[in-house]
Amino acid sequence: GDSVTQMEGPVTLSEEAFLTINCTYTATGYPSLFWYVQYPGEGLQLLLKATKADDKGSNKGFEATYRKETTSFHLEKGSVQVSDSAVYFCALSPGGTSYGKLTFGQGTILTVHP
Amino acid sequence: SQTIHQWPATLVQPVGSPLSLECTVEGTSNPNLYWYRQAAGRGLQLLFYSVGIGQISSEVPQNLSASRPQDRQFILSSKKLLLSDSGFYLCAWGPGNTIYFGEGSWLTVV
C-alpha cells in the first residue's frame, strides 16, 4: 500500500536558519503530494501541494518540489521565524482518485527559537 | 469562500457513553466530506468519507459510525465509547483530492 515517511523530529532551529524537512513516499501510479501544517491546539492547514512530477509547490516562503525519480517531496524554507513553530505533515493522494483519501506521514515537530 | 466548522471543540466522556461530533461546511454544495482521527503521538488516519447524502464509506473497522443527513452536514457517532477512542478528530471537506480541515475536536474518554 501507499506510505509516507518523514524525517524524525523534533527539529529545533534558531530564527533565520534554513529549514529542510525530508519526505519520501511509496505509491503506485502518479500521486498528488501535500504539506500540511498544524499549529498547537489547531486543525491542519494546507501549506502547499504538487500534482505532477517536477511541480514546485510554494506558500508563505515554504517550497517543495515533486521529485518522481527519488520519490521525494522535501519541504524547505530559507529563513524560519518563531511563528513557523508547528507540526508539519507530508501526505499523498493516490493518482487517479477524485477524493481526498490521504495517507499521512507521522509529522515533524519544528521549534524555532529567537 | 468556503468554511468548515465542527463542534464541540473539546469533550470528556466516560467509557460506555455515546458520542456525537458534528461538522458543517458552508459556501459550497455537494462537497466530499471526511472524518480523520489523530491519536496521540501518531499521524492521521482516515475513518470515513462521503461523496453524497447518505453515502458513507468506512476505512477501518471500529467502534464509530458516520452519517450525512444533509448535503453539508457530517456526523460522527458512537453508541458506547472505549478508552481507545480518545484522540483528536478532524472533519474535512474537499473538491477532488485536495482537502481542507476543520478546527478539530479533542475527545478524552475516561
CSV table of C-alpha atoms in Angstrom, one decimal, chain A residues 13-20 60-63 75-81 84:
chain,number,residue,atom,x,y,z
A,13,LEU,CA,16.3,25.8,14.8
A,14,SER,CA,17.3,29.4,15.5
A,15,GLU,CA,15.4,32.2,13.9
A,16,GLU,CA,16.5,32.9,10.3
A,17,ALA,CA,18.1,29.4,9.9
A,18,PHE,CA,17.4,27.3,6.8
A,19,LEU,CA,14.9,24.5,7.1
A,20,THR,CA,14.6,21.2,5.4
A,60,LYS,CA,4.5,31.6,2.8
A,61,GLY,CA,8.1,31.2,1.9
A,62,PHE,CA,8.0,27.4,2.0
A,63,GLU,CA,8.7,25.3,-1.1
A,75,LEU,CA,9.9,20.9,2.5
A,76,GLU,CA,12.3,23.9,2.6
A,77,LYS,CA,12.3,27.4,3.8
A,78,GLY,CA,15.2,29.8,3.5
A,79,SER,CA,14.7,31.7,6.8
A,80,VAL,CA,12.4,30.4,9.5
A,81,GLN,CA,10.6,32.5,12.0
A,84,ASP,CA,6.8,28.8,12.0
